[in-house]
């Protein structure tokens, strides 16, 4: 069994130290999970082969009527700030080989312009939902979600020809199992990981760990960052279970470990810097 929490031996007063809530980091097999703010943590991790992220969308959460009242997940999205958008600068093309980023339709113009100015190539892909919500709200039915795959030289999409379709079809409907309102299906994440180059995948908006589960099952190392302690705990359990590690829970830091600074990771051997 390889499941533990740890903290860096670095001086807490150094420039590289990051004070985070406990547990600071959980190392679960091939996964390293950080509890904290990705805008503070990700730049400290150094160069990474690939970022795969589902950041907060930017959209109006009002409306929905009786359908909204019956489901409740839109209220949770609003309460957790998952409709407030994100800062594009979390994606630094000098610190990663490629990025896959989900977004709302209304975020596409700004996001595509940003990625086009920072990466060599990009492609717009989509998740087509086989069971979309029966609403439209004076718009189109939300039967698909977009994601963009952008890359620099040497980190182009991989996989067989059959793996390289620009869409994936999968149903919605696992929020009730993991307590998160925007959980992505395994089939969607498996397809994305199949197309992403690099031995290590990082998701700075980890949520309950769907990216990580797909990554470790594909034999990749995974780094995840999540600021919500409840979702972090769920991700730890899922990553442990995905690797056959028991108990599939979050180890608790002892009092003498609490408040220590975050470990600083470096690129794996053999990866470009």
CSV table of C-alpha atoms in Angstrom, one decimal:
chain,number,residue,atom,x,y,z
A,1,UNK,CA,0.0,0.0,0.0
A,2,UNK,CA,1.4,3.4,-1.0
A,3,UNK,CA,-0.9,6.1,0.4
A,4,UNK,CA,0.4,8.8,2.6
A,5,UNK,CA,0.5,12.5,3.4
A,6,UNK,CA,3.7,14.4,3.4
A,7,UNK,CA,5.1,17.9,3.7
A,8,UNK,CA,8.3,19.4,2.4
A,9,UNK,CA,11.5,19.6,4.5
A,10,UNK,CA,12.0,23.1,3.1
A,11,UNK,CA,12.3,26.1,5.4
A,12,UNK,CA,8.7,27.5,6.0
A,13,UNK,CA,10.1,31.0,5.7
A,14,UNK,CA,11.7,30.4,2.2
A,15,UNK,CA,10.4,32.0,-1.0
A,16,UNK,CA,9.3,28.6,-2.2
A,17,UNK,CA,7.2,27.8,0.9
A,18,UNK,CA,3.4,27.7,0.5
A,19,UNK,CA,1.2,27.7,3.6
A,20,UNK,CA,-1.9,25.6,2.9
A,21,UNK,CA,-4.8,24.1,4.9
A,22,UNK,CA,-4.1,20.5,6.1
A,23,UNK,CA,-3.6,17.9,4.7
A,24,UNK,CA,-1.2,19.8,2.5
A,25,UNK,CA,-0.6,16.9,0.1
A,26,UNK,CA,-1.7,13.3,-0.3
A,27,UNK,CA,0.5,10.9,-2.2
A,28,UNK,CA,-1.6,8.0,-3.4
A,29,UNK,CA,0.3,5.5,-5.6
A,30,UNK,CA,1.0,7.4,-8.9
A,31,UNK,CA,-1.1,10.4,-7.8
A,32,UNK,CA,0.0,13.5,-5.9
A,33,UNK,CA,-3.0,15.6,-4.7
A,34,UNK,CA,-2.7,19.1,-3.3
A,35,UNK,CA,-5.4,20.8,-1.2
A,36,UNK,CA,-5.3,24.5,-1.9
A,37,UNK,CA,-5.5,27.3,-4.4
A,38,UNK,CA,-4.2,26.3,-7.9
A,39,UNK,CA,-3.3,29.9,-8.7
A,40,UNK,CA,-0.7,29.7,-5.9
A,41,UNK,CA,0.3,26.1,-6.3
A,42,UNK,CA,0.6,25.4,-10.0
A,43,UNK,CA,3.3,27.9,-10.8
A,44,UNK,CA,5.5,26.3,-8.1
A,45,UNK,CA,5.4,22.9,-9.6
A,46,UNK,CA,7.6,23.8,-12.5
A,47,UNK,CA,7.3,22.5,-16.1
A,48,UNK,CA,4.7,19.8,-16.8
A,49,UNK,CA,4.0,17.8,-19.9
A,50,UNK,CA,0.3,18.3,-19.9
A,51,UNK,CA,-2.5,20.2,-18.2
A,52,UNK,CA,-6.0,18.8,-18.4
A,53,UNK,CA,-8.6,21.0,-16.7
A,54,UNK,CA,-12.3,21.6,-16.2
A,55,UNK,CA,-12.2,25.1,-14.7
A,56,UNK,CA,-15.2,27.2,-13.6
A,57,UNK,CA,-17.4,28.1,-16.5
A,58,UNK,CA,-18.8,31.6,-16.9
A,59,UNK,CA,-22.6,31.6,-17.3
A,60,UNK,CA,-25.8,32.9,-15.8
A,61,UNK,CA,-27.2,30.4,-13.3
A,62,UNK,CA,-30.6,32.0,-13.0
A,63,UNK,CA,-33.8,30.4,-14.4
A,64,UNK,CA,-34.6,26.7,-14.7
A,65,UNK,CA,-38.0,26.8,-12.9
A,66,UNK,CA,-39.4,23.5,-11.6
A,67,UNK,CA,-36.7,21.5,-13.4
A,68,UNK,CA,-34.0,23.4,-11.5
A,69,UNK,CA,-35.9,23.0,-8.2
A,70,UNK,CA,-36.1,19.3,-8.7
A,71,UNK,CA,-32.4,18.7,-9.5
A,72,UNK,CA,-30.6,21.3,-7.3
A,73,UNK,CA,-27.2,21.0,-9.0
A,74,UNK,CA,-27.4,24.5,-10.5
A,75,UNK,CA,-27.7,25.9,-7.0
A,76,UNK,CA,-24.6,24.0,-6.0
A,77,UNK,CA,-22.8,25.3,-9.1
A,78,UNK,CA,-23.6,28.9,-8.0
A,79,UNK,CA,-22.8,28.3,-4.4
A,80,UNK,CA,-19.3,26.8,-5.2
A,81,UNK,CA,-18.4,29.6,-7.6
A,82,UNK,CA,-18.4,27.1,-10.5
A,83,UNK,CA,-20.1,29.6,-12.8
A,84,UNK,CA,-17.7,32.5,-12.1
A,85,UNK,CA,-15.1,31.8,-14.8
A,86,UNK,CA,-11.3,31.5,-14.4
A,87,UNK,CA,-8.1,33.5,-15.1
A,88,UNK,CA,-6.5,32.4,-18.4
A,89,UNK,CA,-3.1,33.0,-16.9
A,90,UNK,CA,-3.4,29.7,-15.1
A,91,UNK,CA,-2.4,28.3,-18.5
A,92,UNK,CA,1.3,29.1,-19.1
A,93,UNK,CA,2.6,27.8,-22.3
A,94,UNK,CA,6.2,28.1,-21.0
A,95,UNK,CA,5.4,25.7,-18.2
A,96,UNK,CA,3.5,22.9,-20.1
A,97,UNK,CA,3.7,21.0,-23.3
A,98,UNK,CA,0.0,21.0,-23.9
A,99,UNK,CA,-3.3,21.8,-22.3
A,100,UNK,CA,-6.9,20.5,-22.6
A,101,UNK,CA,-9.4,22.9,-21.1
A,102,UNK,CA,-13.2,22.6,-20.9
A,103,UNK,CA,-15.2,25.8,-21.2
A,104,UNK,CA,-18.7,27.3,-21.7
A,105,UNK,CA,-19.8,28.4,-25.2
A,106,UNK,CA,-19.6,32.1,-24.1
A,107,UNK,CA,-15.9,31.6,-23.0
A,108,UNK,CA,-14.7,30.4,-26.3
A,109,UNK,CA,-13.9,33.7,-28.1
A,110,UNK,CA,-11.5,34.9,-25.3
A,111,UNK,CA,-10.1,31.4,-24.6
A,112,UNK,CA,-9.3,30.6,-28.2
A,113,UNK,CA,-7.6,33.9,-28.7
A,114,UNK,CA,-5.5,33.4,-25.6
A,115,UNK,CA,-4.5,29.8,-26.6
A,116,UNK,CA,-3.8,30.8,-30.3
A,117,UNK,CA,-1.4,33.5,-29.0
A,118,UNK,CA,0.5,31.1,-26.7
A,119,UNK,CA,0.6,27.6,-28.3
A,120,UNK,CA,1.6,26.3,-31.8
A,121,UNK,CA,-1.7,24.6,-32.6
A,122,UNK,CA,-5.1,24.1,-31.1
A,123,UNK,CA,-8.3,22.1,-32.0
A,124,UNK,CA,-11.8,22.6,-30.7
A,125,UNK,CA,-13.4,19.4,-29.6
A,126,UNK,CA,-16.8,18.5,-28.0
A,127,UNK,CA,-18.5,16.1,-25.6
A,128,UNK,CA,-21.9,15.3,-27.1
A,129,UNK,CA,-24.3,14.3,-24.4
A,130,UNK,CA,-26.6,11.3,-25.1
A,131,UNK,CA,-29.0,12.4,-22.4
A,132,UNK,CA,-29.0,16.2,-22.3
A,133,UNK,CA,-31.1,18.3,-19.9
A,134,UNK,CA,-34.6,19.1,-21.4
A,135,UNK,CA,-34.2,22.8,-21.1
A,136,UNK,CA,-33.2,25.7,-23.4
A,137,UNK,CA,-33.8,29.0,-21.5
A,138,UNK,CA,-34.2,31.1,-24.7
A,139,UNK,CA,-31.0,29.5,-26.0
A,140,UNK,CA,-30.1,26.1,-27.5
A,141,UNK,CA,-30.4,22.9,-25.6
A,142,UNK,CA,-27.2,22.2,-23.7
A,143,UNK,CA,-26.5,18.9,-25.5
A,144,UNK,CA,-22.8,19.4,-25.8
A,145,UNK,CA,-19.8,20.9,-24.0
A,146,UNK,CA,-16.6,22.2,-25.6
A,147,UNK,CA,-13.0,21.5,-24.8
A,148,UNK,CA,-9.9,22.8,-26.5
A,149,UNK,CA,-6.7,20.9,-27.0
A,150,UNK,CA,-3.7,23.2,-27.5
A,151,UNK,CA,-0.1,22.1,-27.8
A,152,UNK,CA,3.4,23.1,-28.6
A,153,UNK,CA,5.9,21.3,-30.8
A,154,UNK,CA,6.5,17.7,-29.6
A,155,UNK,CA,3.3,17.5,-27.7
A,156,UNK,CA,0.8,17.0,-30.5
A,157,UNK,CA,-2.3,14.7,-30.1
A,158,UNK,CA,-1.5,11.0,-29.9
A,159,UNK,CA,-3.4,7.7,-30.4
A,160,UNK,CA,-4.6,5.6,-33.3
A,161,UNK,CA,-6.7,7.2,-36.0
A,162,UNK,CA,-9.9,5.9,-34.4
A,163,UNK,CA,-8.9,7.7,-31.2
A,164,UNK,CA,-8.5,11.1,-32.9
A,165,UNK,CA,-12.1,12.1,-33.5
A,166,UNK,CA,-12.9,15.6,-32.5
A,167,UNK,CA,-15.9,14.6,-30.4
A,168,UNK,CA,-16.9,12.0,-27.9
A,169,UNK,CA,-20.4,10.8,-27.0
A,170,UNK,CA,-21.3,9.9,-23.4
A,171,UNK,CA,-24.2,10.4,-21.0
A,172,UNK,CA,-24.4,12.8,-18.1
A,173,UNK,CA,-25.4,11.6,-14.7
A,174,UNK,CA,-22.8,10.9,-11.9
A,175,UNK,CA,-23.1,14.0,-9.7
A,176,UNK,CA,-25.2,12.1,-7.2
A,177,UNK,CA,-22.4,9.6,-6.6
A,178,UNK,CA,-19.6,12.0,-6.0
A,179,UNK,CA,-21.3,15.1,-4.6
A,180,UNK,CA,-20.0,17.4,-7.4
A,181,UNK,CA,-22.3,19.1,-9.9
A,182,UNK,CA,-20.1,18.9,-13.0
A,183,UNK,CA,-18.4,15.5,-12.9
A,184,UNK,CA,-17.2,14.4,-16.3
A,185,UNK,CA,-17.9,10.9,-17.5
A,186,UNK,CA,-15.1,8.3,-17.4
A,187,UNK,CA,-15.6,7.7,-21.2
A,188,UNK,CA,-14.9,11.4,-21.9
A,189,UNK,CA,-11.8,11.6,-19.7
A,190,UNK,CA,-10.4,8.3,-21.0
A,191,UNK,CA,-10.7,9.6,-24.6
A,192,UNK,CA,-8.9,12.9,-23.6
A,193,UNK,CA,-6.1,11.1,-21.8
A,194,UNK,CA,-5.6,8.8,-24.8
A,195,UNK,CA,-5.0,11.9,-26.9
A,196,UNK,CA,-2.7,13.7,-24.6
A,197,UNK,CA,1.1,13.4,-24.8
A,198,UNK,CA,3.4,13.1,-21.7
A,199,UNK,CA,4.0,10.8,-18.8
A,200,UNK,CA,2.5,13.2,-16.2
A,201,UNK,CA,-0.9,14.8,-16.3
A,202,UNK,CA,-1.9,17.7,-14.1
A,203,UNK,CA,-5.4,18.9,-13.3
A,204,UNK,CA,-5.3,22.2,-11.4
A,205,UNK,CA,-9.1,22.2,-11.0
A,206,UNK,CA,-9.3,18.6,-9.9
A,207,UNK,CA,-12.8,18.4,-8.4
A,208,UNK,CA,-13.4,14.8,-7.4
A,209,UNK,CA,-10.6,13.4,-9.5
A,210,UNK,CA,-12.1,12.2,-12.8
A,211,UNK,CA,-9.0,13.3,-14.7
A,212,UNK,CA,-6.7,11.5,-12.2
A,213,UNK,CA,-8.7,8.3,-12.4
A,214,UNK,CA,-8.3,8.2,-16.2
A,215,UNK,CA,-4.6,9.1,-16.0
A,216,UNK,CA,-3.6,6.4,-13.5
A,217,UNK,CA,-5.6,3.8,-15.3
A,218,UNK,CA,-3.7,4.7,-18.4
A,219,UNK,CA,-0.4,4.3,-16.6
A,220,UNK,CA,0.4,8.0,-16.3
A,221,UNK,CA,1.5,9.9,-13.2
A,222,UNK,CA,-1.1,12.4,-12.0
A,223,UNK,CA,-0.9,15.7,-10.1
A,224,UNK,CA,-4.2,17.2,-8.9
A,225,UNK,CA,-5.1,20.5,-7.1
A,226,UNK,CA,-8.4,21.2,-5.4
A,227,UNK,CA,-9.4,23.9,-3.0
A,228,UNK,CA,-12.7,22.3,-1.7
A,229,UNK,CA,-11.8,20.0,1.1
A,230,UNK,CA,-14.9,17.8,0.5
A,231,UNK,CA,-14.1,17.3,-3.2
A,232,UNK,CA,-10.5,16.8,-2.3
A,233,UNK,CA,-11.4,13.9,0.1
A,234,UNK,CA,-13.6,12.3,-2.6
A,235,UNK,CA,-10.7,12.6,-5.1
A,236,UNK,CA,-8.3,10.9,-2.7
A,237,UNK,CA,-10.8,8.0,-2.2
A,238,UNK,CA,-11.3,7.6,-6.0
A,239,UNK,CA,-7.6,7.7,-6.8
A,240,UNK,CA,-6.9,5.1,-4.1
A,241,UNK,CA,-9.7,2.9,-5.4
A,242,UNK,CA,-8.6,3.3,-9.0
A,243,UNK,CA,-5.2,1.9,-8.1
A,244,UNK,CA,-6.5,-0.9,-5.8
A,245,UNK,CA,-5.2,0.8,-2.7
A,246,UNK,CA,-6.9,0.4,0.7
A,247,UNK,CA,-8.2,2.0,2.7
A,248,UNK,CA,-9.5,4.4,0.1
A,249,UNK,CA,-9.6,7.4,2.3
A,250,UNK,CA,-7.6,10.5,3.2
A,251,UNK,CA,-4.8,10.0,5.7
A,252,UNK,CA,-4.8,12.6,8.5
A,253,UNK,CA,-1.7,14.7,9.2
A,254,UNK,CA,-0.4,14.4,12.7
A,255,UNK,CA,-0.2,17.7,14.7
A,256,UNK,CA,3.5,18.1,14.1
A,257,UNK,CA,3.0,17.9,10.3
A,258,UNK,CA,0.3,20.5,10.1
A,259,UNK,CA,1.2,23.9,8.6
A,260,UNK,CA,4.4,22.7,6.9
A,261,UNK,CA,5.1,24.1,3.4
A,262,UNK,CA,4.2,22.4,0.2
A,263,UNK,CA,6.8,20.2,-1.6
A,264,UNK,CA,8.1,21.6,-4.8
A,265,UNK,CA,8.0,19.2,-7.7
A,266,UNK,CA,10.4,19.1,-10.7
A,267,UNK,CA,9.9,17.7,-14.2
A,268,UNK,CA,10.3,13.9,-14.4
A,269,UNK,CA,13.6,12.6,-15.9
A,270,UNK,CA,13.4,12.5,-19.6
A,271,UNK,CA,10.8,15.2,-20.0
A,272,UNK,CA,11.7,18.5,-21.7
A,273,UNK,CA,12.3,21.4,-19.3
